[in-house]
Coordinates of C-alpha atoms in Angstrom, one line a residue:
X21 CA -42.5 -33.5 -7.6
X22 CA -44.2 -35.9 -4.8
X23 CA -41.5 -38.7 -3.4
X24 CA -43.5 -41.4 -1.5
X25 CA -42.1 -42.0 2.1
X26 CA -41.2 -45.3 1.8
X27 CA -38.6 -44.6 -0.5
X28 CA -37.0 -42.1 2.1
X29 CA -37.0 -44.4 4.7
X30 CA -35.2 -46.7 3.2
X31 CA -32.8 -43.9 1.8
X32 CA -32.3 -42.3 5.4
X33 CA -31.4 -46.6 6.5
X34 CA -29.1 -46.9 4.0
X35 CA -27.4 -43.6 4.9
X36 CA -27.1 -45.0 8.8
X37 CA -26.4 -48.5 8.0
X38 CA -23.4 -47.5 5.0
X39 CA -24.6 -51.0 3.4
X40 CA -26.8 -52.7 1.2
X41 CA -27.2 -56.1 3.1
X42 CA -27.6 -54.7 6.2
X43 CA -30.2 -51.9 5.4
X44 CA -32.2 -54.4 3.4
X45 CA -32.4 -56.4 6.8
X46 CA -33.4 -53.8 8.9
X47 CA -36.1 -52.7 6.2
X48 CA -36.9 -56.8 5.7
X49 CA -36.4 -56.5 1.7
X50 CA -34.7 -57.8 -0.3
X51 CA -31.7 -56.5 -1.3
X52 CA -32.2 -56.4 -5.2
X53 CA -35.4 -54.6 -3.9
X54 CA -33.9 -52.2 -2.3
X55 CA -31.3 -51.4 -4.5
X56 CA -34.4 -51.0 -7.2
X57 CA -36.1 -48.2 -4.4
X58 CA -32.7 -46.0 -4.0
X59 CA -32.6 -45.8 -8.5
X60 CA -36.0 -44.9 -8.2
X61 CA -35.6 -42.0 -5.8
X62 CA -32.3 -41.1 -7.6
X63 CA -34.5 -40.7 -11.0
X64 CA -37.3 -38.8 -9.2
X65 CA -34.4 -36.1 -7.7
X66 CA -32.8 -36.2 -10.3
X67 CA -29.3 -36.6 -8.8
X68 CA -26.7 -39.6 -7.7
X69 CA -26.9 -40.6 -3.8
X70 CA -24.5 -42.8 -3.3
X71 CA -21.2 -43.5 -4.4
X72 CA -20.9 -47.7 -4.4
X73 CA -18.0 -49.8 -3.8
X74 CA -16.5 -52.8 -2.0
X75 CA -16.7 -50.9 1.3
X76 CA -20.8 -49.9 1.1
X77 CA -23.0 -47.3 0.3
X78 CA -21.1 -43.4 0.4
X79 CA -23.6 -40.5 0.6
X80 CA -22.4 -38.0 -2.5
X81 CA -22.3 -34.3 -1.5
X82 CA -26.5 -34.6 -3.1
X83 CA -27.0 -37.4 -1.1
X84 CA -25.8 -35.5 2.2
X85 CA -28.0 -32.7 1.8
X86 CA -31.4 -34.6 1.6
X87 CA -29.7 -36.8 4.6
X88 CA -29.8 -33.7 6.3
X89 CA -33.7 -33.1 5.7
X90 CA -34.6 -36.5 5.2
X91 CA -35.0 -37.1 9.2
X92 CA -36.9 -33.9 9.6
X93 CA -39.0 -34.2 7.1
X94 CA -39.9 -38.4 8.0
X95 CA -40.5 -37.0 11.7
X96 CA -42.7 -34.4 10.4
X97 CA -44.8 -36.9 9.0
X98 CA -45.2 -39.6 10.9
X99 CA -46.6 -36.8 13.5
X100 CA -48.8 -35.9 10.8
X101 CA -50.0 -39.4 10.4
X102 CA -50.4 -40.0 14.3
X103 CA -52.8 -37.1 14.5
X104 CA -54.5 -38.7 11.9
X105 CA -54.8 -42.0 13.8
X106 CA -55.7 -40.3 17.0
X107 CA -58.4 -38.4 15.7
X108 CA -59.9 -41.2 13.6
X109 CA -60.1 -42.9 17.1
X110 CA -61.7 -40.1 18.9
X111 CA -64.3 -40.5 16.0
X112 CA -64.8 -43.9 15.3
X113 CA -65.8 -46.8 17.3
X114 CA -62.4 -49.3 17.3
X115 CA -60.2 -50.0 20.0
X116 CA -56.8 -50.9 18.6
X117 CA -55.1 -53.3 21.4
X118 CA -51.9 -54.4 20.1
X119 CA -50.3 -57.6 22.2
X120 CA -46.5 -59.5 22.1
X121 CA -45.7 -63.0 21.6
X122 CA -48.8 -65.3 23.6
X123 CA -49.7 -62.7 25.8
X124 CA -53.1 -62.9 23.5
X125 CA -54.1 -66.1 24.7
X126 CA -55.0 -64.0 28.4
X127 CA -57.3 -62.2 26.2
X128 CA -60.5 -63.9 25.4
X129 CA -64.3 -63.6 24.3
X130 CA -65.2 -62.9 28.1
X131 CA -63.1 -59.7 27.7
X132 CA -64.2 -58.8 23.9
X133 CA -68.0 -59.1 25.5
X134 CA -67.3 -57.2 28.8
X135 CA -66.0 -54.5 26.9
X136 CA -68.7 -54.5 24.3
X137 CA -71.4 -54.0 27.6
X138 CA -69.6 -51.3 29.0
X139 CA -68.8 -49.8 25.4
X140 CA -72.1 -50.6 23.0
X141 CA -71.5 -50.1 19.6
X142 CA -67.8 -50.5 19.9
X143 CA -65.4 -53.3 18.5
X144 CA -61.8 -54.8 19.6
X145 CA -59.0 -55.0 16.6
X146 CA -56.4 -57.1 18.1
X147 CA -53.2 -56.8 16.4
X148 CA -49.9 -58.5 16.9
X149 CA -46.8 -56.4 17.8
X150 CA -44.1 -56.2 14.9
X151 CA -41.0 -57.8 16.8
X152 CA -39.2 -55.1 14.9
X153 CA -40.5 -51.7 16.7
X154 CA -39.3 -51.9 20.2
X155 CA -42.5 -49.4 21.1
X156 CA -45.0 -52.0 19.3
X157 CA -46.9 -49.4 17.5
X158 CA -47.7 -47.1 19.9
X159 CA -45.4 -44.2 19.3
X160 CA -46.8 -44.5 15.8
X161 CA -50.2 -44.4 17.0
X162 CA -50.8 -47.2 15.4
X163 CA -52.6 -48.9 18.5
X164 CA -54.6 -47.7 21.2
X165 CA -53.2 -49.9 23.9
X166 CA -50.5 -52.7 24.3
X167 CA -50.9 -55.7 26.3
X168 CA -47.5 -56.7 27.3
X169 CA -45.6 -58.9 29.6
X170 CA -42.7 -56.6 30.6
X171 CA -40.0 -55.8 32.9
X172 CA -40.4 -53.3 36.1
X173 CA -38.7 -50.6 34.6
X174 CA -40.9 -50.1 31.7
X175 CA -43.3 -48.7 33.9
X176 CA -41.1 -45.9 34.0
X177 CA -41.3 -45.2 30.1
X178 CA -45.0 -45.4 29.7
X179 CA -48.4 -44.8 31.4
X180 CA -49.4 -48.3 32.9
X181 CA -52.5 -50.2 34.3
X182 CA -50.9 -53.1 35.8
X183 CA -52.8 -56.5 35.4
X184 CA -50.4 -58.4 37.7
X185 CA -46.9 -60.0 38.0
X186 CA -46.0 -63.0 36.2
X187 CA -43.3 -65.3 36.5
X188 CA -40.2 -66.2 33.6
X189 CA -40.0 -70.0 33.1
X190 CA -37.7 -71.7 30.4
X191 CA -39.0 -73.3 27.3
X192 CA -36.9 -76.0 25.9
X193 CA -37.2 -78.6 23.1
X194 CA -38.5 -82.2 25.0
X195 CA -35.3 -84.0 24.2
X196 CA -32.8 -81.6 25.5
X197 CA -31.2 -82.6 28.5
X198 CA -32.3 -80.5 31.3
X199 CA -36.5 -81.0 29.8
X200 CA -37.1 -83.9 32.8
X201 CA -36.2 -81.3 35.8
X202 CA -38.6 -79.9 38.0
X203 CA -36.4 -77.0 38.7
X204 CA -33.4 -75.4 36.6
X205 CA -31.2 -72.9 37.6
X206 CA -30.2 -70.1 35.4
X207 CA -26.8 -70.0 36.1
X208 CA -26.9 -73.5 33.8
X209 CA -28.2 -71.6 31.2
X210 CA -25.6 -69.6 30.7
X211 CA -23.7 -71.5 28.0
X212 CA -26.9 -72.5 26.1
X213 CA -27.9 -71.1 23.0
X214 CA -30.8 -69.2 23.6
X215 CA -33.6 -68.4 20.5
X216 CA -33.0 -64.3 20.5
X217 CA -36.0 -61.8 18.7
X218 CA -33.8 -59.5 16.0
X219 CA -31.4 -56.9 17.3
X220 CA -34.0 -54.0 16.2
X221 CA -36.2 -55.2 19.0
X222 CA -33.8 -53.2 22.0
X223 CA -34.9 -54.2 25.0
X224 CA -37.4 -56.6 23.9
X225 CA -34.6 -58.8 23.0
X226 CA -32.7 -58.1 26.0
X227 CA -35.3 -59.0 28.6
X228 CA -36.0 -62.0 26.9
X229 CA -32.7 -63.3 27.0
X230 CA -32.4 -62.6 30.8
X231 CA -29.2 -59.9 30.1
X232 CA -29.9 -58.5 34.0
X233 CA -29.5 -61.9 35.1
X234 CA -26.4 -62.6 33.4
X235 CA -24.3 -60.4 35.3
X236 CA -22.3 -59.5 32.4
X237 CA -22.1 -62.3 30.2
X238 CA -23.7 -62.0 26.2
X239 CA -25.9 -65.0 25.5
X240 CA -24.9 -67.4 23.3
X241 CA -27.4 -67.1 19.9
X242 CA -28.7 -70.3 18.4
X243 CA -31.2 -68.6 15.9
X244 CA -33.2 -65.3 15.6
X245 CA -36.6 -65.5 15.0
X246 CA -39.0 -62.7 13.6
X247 CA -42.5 -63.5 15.5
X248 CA -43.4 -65.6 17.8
X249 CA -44.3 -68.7 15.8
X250 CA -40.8 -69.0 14.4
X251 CA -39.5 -68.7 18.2
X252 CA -41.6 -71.8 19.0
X253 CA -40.4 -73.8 16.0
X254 CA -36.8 -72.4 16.9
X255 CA -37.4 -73.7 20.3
X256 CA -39.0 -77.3 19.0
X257 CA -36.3 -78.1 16.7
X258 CA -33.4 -77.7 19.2
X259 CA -31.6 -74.3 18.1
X260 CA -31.9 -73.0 21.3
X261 CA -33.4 -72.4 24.5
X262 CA -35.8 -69.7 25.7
X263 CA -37.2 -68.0 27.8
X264 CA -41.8 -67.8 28.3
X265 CA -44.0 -65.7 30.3
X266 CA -45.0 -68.6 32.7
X267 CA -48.9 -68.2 32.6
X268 CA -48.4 -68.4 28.6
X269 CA -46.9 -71.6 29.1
X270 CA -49.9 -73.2 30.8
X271 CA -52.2 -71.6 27.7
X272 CA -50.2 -71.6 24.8
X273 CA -48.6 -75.3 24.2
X274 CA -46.9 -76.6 21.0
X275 CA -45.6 -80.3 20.4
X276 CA -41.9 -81.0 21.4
X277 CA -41.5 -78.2 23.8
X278 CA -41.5 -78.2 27.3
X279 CA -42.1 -75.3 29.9
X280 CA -40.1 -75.6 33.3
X281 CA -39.9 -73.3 36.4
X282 CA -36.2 -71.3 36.6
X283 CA -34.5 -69.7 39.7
X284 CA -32.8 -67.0 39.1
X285 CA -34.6 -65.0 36.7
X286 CA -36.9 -61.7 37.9
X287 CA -40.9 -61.6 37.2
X288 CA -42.2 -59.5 34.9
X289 CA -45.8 -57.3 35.2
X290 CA -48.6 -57.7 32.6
X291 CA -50.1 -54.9 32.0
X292 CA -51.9 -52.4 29.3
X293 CA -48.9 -49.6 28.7
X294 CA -50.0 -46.5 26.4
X295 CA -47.8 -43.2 25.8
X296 CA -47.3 -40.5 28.9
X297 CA -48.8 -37.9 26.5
X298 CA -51.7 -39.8 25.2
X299 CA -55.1 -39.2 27.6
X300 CA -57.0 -42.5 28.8
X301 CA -59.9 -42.3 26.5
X302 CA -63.4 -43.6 27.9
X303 CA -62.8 -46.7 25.6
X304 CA -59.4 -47.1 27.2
X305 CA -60.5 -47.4 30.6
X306 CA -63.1 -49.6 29.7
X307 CA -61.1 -52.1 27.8
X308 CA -58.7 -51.9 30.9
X309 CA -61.8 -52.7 33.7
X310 CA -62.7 -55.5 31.8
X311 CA -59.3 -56.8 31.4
X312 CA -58.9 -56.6 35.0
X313 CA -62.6 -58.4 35.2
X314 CA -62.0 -61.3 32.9
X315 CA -58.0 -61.7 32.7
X316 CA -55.9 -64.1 35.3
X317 CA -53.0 -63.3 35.9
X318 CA -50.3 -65.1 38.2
X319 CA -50.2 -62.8 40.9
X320 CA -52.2 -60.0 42.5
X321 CA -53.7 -57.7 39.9
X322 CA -52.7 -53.7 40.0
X323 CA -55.7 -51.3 41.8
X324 CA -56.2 -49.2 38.5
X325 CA -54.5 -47.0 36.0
X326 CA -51.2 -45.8 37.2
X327 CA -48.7 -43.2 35.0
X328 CA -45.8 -45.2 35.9
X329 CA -44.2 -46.5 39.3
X330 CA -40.6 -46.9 40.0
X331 CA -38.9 -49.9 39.1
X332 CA -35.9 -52.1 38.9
X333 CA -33.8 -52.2 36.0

């Protein structure tokens, strides 16, 4: 009997979220959808999972005992599928570079051709990073390299060639009341309602609202928003406030939102960020030298590919 994965993922989320509404969030379907995928794998094993009431989703004594596999055998496969990935990159000639938010505006033809000369016969695939898988892709193997603008301490987590450090400004719709300063504190930001990326995105989300910064105190949430186009239109219409890479803010601009410098709030390095366990291929360090040939950054660019250096957070 073959079960596809995707029905066992969504089994093994219902069994951690103990709910419908919730799971079919974190899985972004829709609930009658979902509810259609857990029958199916029922029917296929031949056996009740759940037990459904008021209070959620129960795991019968059946449904325990493939929870208990169910982790292994997902984890087995996406391993399976990586090694797939990584040696479909050896062989072909495709550099997957994944980026977050407008960090893909630093990336332009100059780069693309630079990396062509040093690499003939190979292509870029740019991708944009899911807002929902804090490691963007690359634990899956599902990119090469990710171009992100990220906090110190993430340096720490993956092998790094640093671009250079960029500053955090605020971006705020152009009628709120702070949009005609030169210069805004963060400590006045406290109480605003800040646009937040979903809860699945860890420390994504918490970096972007400035939680180091805050000393303590949760940010107030005016809307989530699933990608960066919905943050921006978030932003524009006046359900919160956010905070922007500032170099983005002088490349990427939308109507009825304003960029302005804030004190209080750490930079953050750009950089290319692969896994510790995954070698620099030849492609790699060529997409990276010509990064560091064509992309400006707003402060000093790193001397080369590092493993990771110590830093705050």
């Amino acid at each position: 009997m073959d079960i596809d994965t995707r029905l066992l993922r969504s089994f093994a989320v219902v069994c951690e979220e103990g709910q419908l509404t919730a799971a079919a969030a974190r899985l972004r379907v829709s609930q009658p959808a979902l509810t259609k995928q857990i029958r199916q794998l029922e029917e296929r094993v031949g056996a009740e999972l759940f037990r459904r009431s008021r209070a959620g989703m129960t795991p019968t004594a059946a449904g325990n005992a493939l929870a208990a596999h169910a982790a292994e055998l997902l984890g087995s496969w996406d391993d399976a599928l990586r090694a797939t990935r990584d040696a479909a990159a050896q062989g072909g000639a495709t550099l997957r570079v994944g980026f977050e938010g407008g960090t893909i505006n630093l990336i332009g033809r100059p780069t693309v051709t630079d990396f062509t000369t040093r690499m003939p016969g190979w292509q870029v695939e740019i991708r944009q990073n899911s807002w929902f898988d804090p490691a963007a892709g690359l634990t899956a193997g599902e990119v090469d390299l990710a171009l992100w603008h990220a906090p110190p301490w993430m340096a720490e987590r993956y092998a790094t060639s640093l671009l250079g450090t960029d500053r955090r400004c605020i971006a705020l719709a152009a009628g709120h009341r702070l949009a005609g300063e030169s210069l805004i504190d963060f400590a006045e930001l406290l109480e605003e309602p800040f646009v937040a990326m979903p809860a699945e995105s860890g420390h994504w989300r918490e970096y972007w609202l400035g939680a180091q910064e805050r000393g303590g105190r949760p940010a107030r949430i005016g809307a989530v928003a699933h990608n960066a186009d919905e943050w921006l239109a978030a932003v524009a219409c006046g359900q919160g406030i956010g905070i922007a890479p500032e170099t983005i803010s002088r490349l990427s601009t939308r109507p009825g939102v304003v960029y302005r410098p804030v004190r209080g709030l750490g930079p953050g390095q750009v950089g290319l960020y692969w896994p510790r366990e995954r070698p620099c291929t030849p492609a790699m360090t060529a997409f990276i030298r010509s990064c560091r040939a064509t992309v400006e950054i707003g402060g000093p660019a790193a001397a080369g590919p590092q493993t990771g250096s110590k830093g705050s957070g």
